[in-house]
Short mmCIF file of C-alpha atoms in Angstrom, two decimals:
data_model
loop_
_atom_site.label_atom_id
_atom_site.label_comp_id
_atom_site.label_asym_id
_atom_site.label_seq_id
_atom_site.Cartn_x
_atom_site.Cartn_y
_atom_site.Cartn_z
CA MET A 30 177.63 110.95 228.75
CA THR A 31 181.07 111.84 227.84
CA ASP A 32 183.75 112.75 230.52
CA ALA A 33 184.72 115.53 227.58
CA GLY A 34 181.58 116.34 227.70
CA VAL A 35 181.01 116.39 231.79
CA ALA A 36 184.21 118.85 231.58
CA ARG A 37 183.08 121.21 228.90
CA LEU A 38 179.83 121.86 230.90
CA ALA A 39 181.94 122.05 234.41
CA GLY A 40 183.95 124.80 233.04
CA TRP A 41 180.81 126.72 231.59
CA VAL A 42 179.58 126.75 234.98
CA GLY A 43 182.65 127.08 236.56
CA ASP A 44 182.51 130.61 235.17
CA GLY A 45 179.63 131.58 237.45
CA GLY A 46 176.76 133.73 235.67
CA VAL A 47 174.53 130.10 235.22
CA VAL A 48 170.83 130.44 235.32
CA VAL A 49 169.11 126.95 235.82
CA LEU A 50 165.63 125.80 234.00
CA SER A 51 164.11 123.00 235.49
CA GLY A 52 162.06 120.03 234.23
CA ALA A 53 160.29 117.06 235.08
CA GLY A 54 163.36 115.35 234.42
CA ILE A 55 165.32 116.35 237.54
CA SER A 56 162.23 115.16 240.22
CA THR A 57 162.71 111.58 238.69
CA GLU A 58 165.37 109.97 240.58
CA SER A 59 162.52 111.34 243.65
CA GLY A 60 160.26 109.14 242.43
CA ILE A 61 158.10 111.60 240.01
CA PRO A 62 157.41 110.48 236.52
CA ASP A 63 158.36 112.79 233.88
CA TYR A 64 156.13 112.94 230.55
CA ARG A 65 158.23 112.45 227.61
CA GLY A 66 161.56 111.66 229.10
CA PRO A 67 163.04 106.84 229.28
CA SER A 68 161.29 107.23 232.40
CA GLY A 69 158.50 108.87 232.30
CA VAL A 70 155.32 107.04 231.37
CA ALA A 71 152.51 108.13 228.06
CA ARG A 72 150.27 110.35 229.34
CA ARG A 73 146.70 108.14 229.03
CA ALA A 74 144.40 110.77 229.48
CA THR A 75 144.15 114.58 228.20
CA PRO A 76 145.12 117.32 231.28
CA MET A 77 142.77 119.23 233.33
CA THR A 78 141.89 122.63 231.44
CA TYR A 79 141.34 125.47 233.67
CA GLN A 80 137.81 125.56 231.49
CA GLU A 81 136.86 122.26 231.97
CA PHE A 82 137.64 122.76 235.17
CA THR A 83 135.77 125.39 236.25
CA ARG A 84 132.71 124.48 234.56
CA ASP A 85 132.65 120.69 234.70
CA PRO A 86 131.29 119.81 238.65
CA VAL A 87 131.82 116.27 237.17
CA ALA A 88 135.30 116.98 236.03
CA ARG A 89 136.37 118.63 238.77
CA ARG A 90 135.24 115.63 241.06
CA ARG A 91 136.72 113.52 238.54
CA TYR A 92 140.81 115.65 239.38
CA TRP A 93 140.33 115.91 242.53
CA ALA A 94 139.68 111.98 243.63
CA ARG A 95 142.76 110.93 240.79
CA SER A 96 144.51 114.43 242.38
CA HIS A 97 143.68 113.26 245.91
CA LEU A 98 145.40 110.04 245.52
CA GLY A 99 148.82 111.06 243.78
CA TRP A 100 149.35 113.73 246.14
CA ARG A 101 150.60 111.18 248.38
CA THR A 102 153.12 110.72 245.47
CA VAL A 103 154.86 114.33 245.14
CA GLY A 104 153.58 115.14 248.94
CA ASP A 105 155.86 112.27 249.95
CA ALA A 106 158.70 113.04 247.24
CA ALA A 107 162.19 114.23 248.79
CA PRO A 108 164.88 116.17 247.04
CA ASN A 109 167.55 113.88 245.04
CA ALA A 110 171.03 114.79 244.58
CA GLY A 111 170.79 116.27 240.71
CA HIS A 112 168.84 118.98 243.21
CA ARG A 113 171.00 118.63 245.64
CA ALA A 114 174.08 119.90 243.65
CA VAL A 115 171.53 123.01 241.92
CA ALA A 116 171.49 124.12 245.41
CA ARG A 117 175.32 123.32 246.97
CA LEU A 118 176.18 124.83 242.92
CA GLN A 119 174.42 128.32 244.23
CA GLU A 120 176.06 128.21 247.85
CA LEU A 121 179.46 128.23 245.08
CA ALA A 122 178.34 131.07 242.98
CA ALA A 123 178.27 129.50 240.25
CA VAL A 124 174.55 129.34 239.68
CA GLY A 125 172.48 132.57 240.10
CA GLY A 126 168.34 131.84 239.96
CA ILE A 127 166.49 129.04 238.99
CA VAL A 128 163.75 128.79 235.90
CA THR A 129 161.58 125.67 237.12
CA GLN A 130 158.85 123.68 234.88
CA ASN A 131 157.79 121.68 237.61
CA VAL A 132 155.33 121.66 240.48
CA ASP A 133 156.85 119.78 243.10
CA GLY A 134 158.51 122.56 245.20
CA LEU A 135 161.87 119.75 245.42
CA HIS A 136 164.63 122.36 244.08
CA GLN A 137 163.65 124.49 247.61
CA ALA A 138 163.32 121.40 249.42
CA GLY A 139 167.04 121.12 248.37
CA GLY A 140 167.91 123.57 249.85
CA ALA A 141 167.61 126.57 246.48
CA ARG A 142 166.60 129.52 246.65
CA ASP A 143 165.36 132.46 243.92
CA VAL A 144 162.91 129.66 242.36
CA VAL A 145 160.58 131.02 239.57
CA GLU A 146 158.09 128.40 239.71
CA LEU A 147 156.93 128.96 236.70
CA HIS A 148 153.41 126.60 236.91
CA GLY A 149 153.33 127.16 240.08
CA ASN A 150 153.07 124.80 243.26
CA LEU A 151 151.06 121.83 244.35
CA ALA A 152 151.50 122.20 247.49
CA ARG A 153 149.67 125.53 247.98
CA VAL A 154 145.80 125.80 247.14
CA THR A 155 143.78 128.63 246.34
CA CYS A 156 140.16 129.56 246.00
CA LEU A 157 138.77 131.81 242.98
CA GLY A 158 136.05 133.31 244.69
CA CYS A 159 137.67 134.83 247.20
CA GLY A 160 141.48 134.78 246.33
CA ALA A 161 142.19 132.84 250.05
CA GLY A 162 144.86 130.76 250.13
CA SER A 163 145.69 127.69 251.77
CA SER A 164 148.25 124.44 252.06
CA ARG A 165 147.53 120.78 250.13
CA SER A 166 148.26 118.94 253.59
CA GLU A 167 144.82 121.08 255.07
CA LEU A 168 143.08 120.25 251.57
CA GLU A 169 144.15 116.58 252.58
CA HIS A 170 142.95 116.32 255.86
CA ARG A 171 139.47 117.77 254.78
CA LEU A 172 139.32 115.54 252.04
CA THR A 173 140.42 112.17 254.05
CA GLU A 174 137.91 113.32 256.37
CA ALA A 175 134.94 113.34 253.61
CA ASN A 176 136.32 110.79 252.02
CA PRO A 177 136.33 107.81 254.77
CA GLY A 178 137.56 104.96 253.27
CA PHE A 179 138.21 105.94 249.49
CA ALA A 180 140.88 103.96 248.54
CA PRO A 181 140.44 102.45 245.52
CA ALA A 182 143.16 100.99 243.55
CA VAL A 183 145.46 103.15 241.22
CA SER A 184 146.96 101.75 238.25
CA ALA A 185 149.31 105.02 238.00
CA VAL A 186 151.22 108.11 238.92
CA ASN A 187 150.98 110.62 236.50
CA PRO A 188 153.95 113.76 235.79
CA ASP A 189 151.18 116.69 237.39
CA GLY A 190 150.75 114.38 240.39
CA ASP A 191 146.84 112.63 239.95
CA VAL A 192 146.81 109.44 238.86
CA THR A 193 144.94 107.42 236.22
CA LEU A 194 141.43 106.13 237.97
CA ASP A 195 138.80 104.86 236.64
CA ASP A 196 136.08 106.47 236.18
CA ASP A 197 133.36 103.99 237.97
CA ALA A 198 136.30 104.15 241.06
CA LEU A 199 134.60 108.33 241.47
CA ASP A 200 131.25 107.26 242.95
CA GLY A 201 130.63 109.00 245.77
CA PHE A 202 133.79 111.02 245.85
CA VAL A 203 133.23 114.48 248.15
CA VAL A 204 135.16 117.34 247.11
CA VAL A 205 135.07 120.15 249.50
CA ASP A 206 135.04 123.87 249.08
CA CYS A 207 136.78 127.14 250.75
CA THR A 208 136.03 127.07 254.61
CA ALA A 209 135.55 131.42 254.11
CA CYS A 210 133.69 131.99 251.11
CA GLY A 211 132.53 128.33 249.51
CA GLY A 212 133.41 129.12 246.82
CA LEU A 213 135.86 126.65 244.57
CA LEU A 214 138.95 126.15 245.34
CA LYS A 215 142.17 124.95 243.11
CA PRO A 216 145.14 123.51 242.97
CA ASP A 217 147.82 126.61 243.01
CA VAL A 218 148.93 125.20 239.65
CA VAL A 219 148.81 126.79 236.30
CA TYR A 220 146.67 124.22 233.96
CA PHE A 221 146.46 124.06 230.30
CA GLY A 222 144.55 126.59 228.88
CA GLU A 223 145.36 129.15 231.36
CA THR A 224 148.53 132.00 231.25
CA VAL A 225 151.74 131.78 233.53
CA PRO A 226 151.26 135.27 235.67
CA PRO A 227 152.62 137.27 233.68
CA ASP A 228 155.18 138.78 236.40
CA ARG A 229 156.49 135.37 236.69
CA VAL A 230 157.52 135.31 233.25
CA SER A 231 159.57 138.85 233.43
CA ARG A 232 161.35 137.35 236.34
CA ALA A 233 162.37 134.42 234.45
CA PHE A 234 163.60 136.51 230.96
CA GLY A 235 165.37 138.70 233.47
CA LEU A 236 167.26 136.02 234.91
CA VAL A 237 167.85 134.94 231.71
CA MET A 238 168.89 137.71 230.44
CA ALA A 239 171.31 138.41 232.93
CA ALA A 240 173.08 135.36 232.96
CA ARG A 241 176.10 133.80 230.72
CA THR A 242 175.14 130.52 231.04
CA LEU A 243 171.59 129.18 230.32
CA LEU A 244 171.53 124.91 231.68
CA VAL A 245 168.56 123.48 230.62
CA LEU A 246 168.38 120.35 233.50
CA GLY A 247 165.76 117.60 232.66
CA SER A 248 163.70 119.04 230.02
CA SER A 249 162.88 117.81 226.61
CA LEU A 250 161.52 121.37 225.47
CA THR A 251 159.07 120.15 224.02
CA VAL A 252 156.19 123.04 224.89
CA MET A 253 156.71 126.68 224.40
CA SER A 254 156.21 127.55 227.58
CA GLY A 255 160.28 126.25 229.10
CA ARG A 256 161.71 127.01 225.22
CA ARG A 257 161.00 130.28 224.76
CA PHE A 258 164.28 130.84 226.92
CA VAL A 259 165.86 128.82 225.21
CA LEU A 260 165.58 130.57 221.71
CA ARG A 261 165.97 133.76 223.65
CA ALA A 262 168.76 132.78 225.18
CA ALA A 263 170.48 132.00 221.69
CA LYS A 264 169.24 134.81 220.38
CA GLU A 265 171.34 137.36 222.73
CA GLY A 266 173.53 135.35 222.03
CA ILE A 267 173.92 133.46 225.54
CA ARG A 268 175.99 130.22 225.76
CA VAL A 269 173.27 127.49 226.02
CA ALA A 270 174.03 123.78 227.84
CA ILE A 271 171.43 121.41 228.06
CA VAL A 272 171.46 117.73 230.34
CA ASN A 273 169.03 115.70 229.59
CA GLN A 274 168.01 112.05 228.68
CA GLY A 275 166.63 111.66 225.26
CA VAL A 276 165.70 113.63 223.20
CA THR A 277 165.21 117.70 223.18
CA ARG A 278 164.42 120.14 220.98
CA GLY A 279 166.67 122.76 222.02
CA THR A 280 169.83 120.76 220.90
CA PRO A 281 169.86 123.36 217.73
CA TYR A 282 170.13 126.40 220.21
CA ALA A 283 172.42 124.44 222.39
CA GLY A 284 176.04 124.52 222.65
CA LEU A 285 176.58 121.39 224.70
CA VAL A 286 174.39 118.95 225.13
CA VAL A 287 175.44 115.81 227.63
CA ASP A 288 173.06 113.32 227.28
CA GLY A 289 172.93 111.55 230.48
CA PRO A 290 170.87 111.03 234.43
CA LEU A 291 170.81 114.26 236.34
CA GLY A 292 171.92 112.47 239.82
CA ALA A 293 175.27 111.41 238.03
CA VAL A 294 176.29 113.72 236.17
CA LEU A 295 175.34 117.09 238.13
CA PRO A 296 177.00 115.73 241.39
CA GLU A 297 180.04 115.14 239.25
CA ILE A 298 180.00 119.04 237.84
CA VAL A 299 180.21 120.20 241.94
CA ARG A 300 182.98 117.81 242.71
CA ARG A 301 184.99 120.09 239.09
CA VAL A 302 183.95 122.72 240.87
CA GLU A 303 184.56 122.34 243.96
CA GLY A 304 188.26 121.67 243.52
CA PRO A 305 189.51 125.49 241.70
CA VAL A 306 187.22 126.70 245.01
CA ALA A 307 188.53 124.62 247.34
CA ALA A 308 192.19 125.15 245.81
#
């Protein structure tokens, strides 16, 4: 992280018209590991796909058992200095909308508004039968009651809110279904094999196209779900700035890249933007 890079970034942000695209890296300082950054963990199993979840009862039971344990990490996580800095930049009218690839809800918990959650939110649950929605806290209460004493040893928490757990530790775990229709319950997140709802994508592109600067925070941009917004911004002549620790596939399209911890960089950007505003 260079002072020159931070100073230039503060100038861009101070110009206003910034839309944020955030990834898992902004939440690592809240205790949620990311996928590929220096504080992340290697994914020890293939992420759950929608097809597997809906068609394989054993895989579904495995998912809910692991997610039941992992939810404690995500559900108890608190917004960090990076989240709070983004919210403050919104208050200063430097940042407009936020598009996040994260499912932890920490932007909103940190005070942000106008957040497009591309991949949903783990705090919500939906029924695949009747479409009824419910809270994750309600489901956790039901799972705890259905599985008293279920507390196997956990070797690692994964970025998407479940844990690494031996299959033999899952014996006897009971999955609960929708109280309204008995249908399958699913976290309100986009699994591999699912498509992000078109209205969500359209809203995100709308924000990007109206921006002066697209500011990418904590994303390696490895998957197209997030990288497409960078590609569109670059094509349309919209400035792209990236703050991330480690390699990012967006570098060829960015006019400015700052390699550093978001919990340090973003509060400094706030401090520099606040100065002219206060003056």
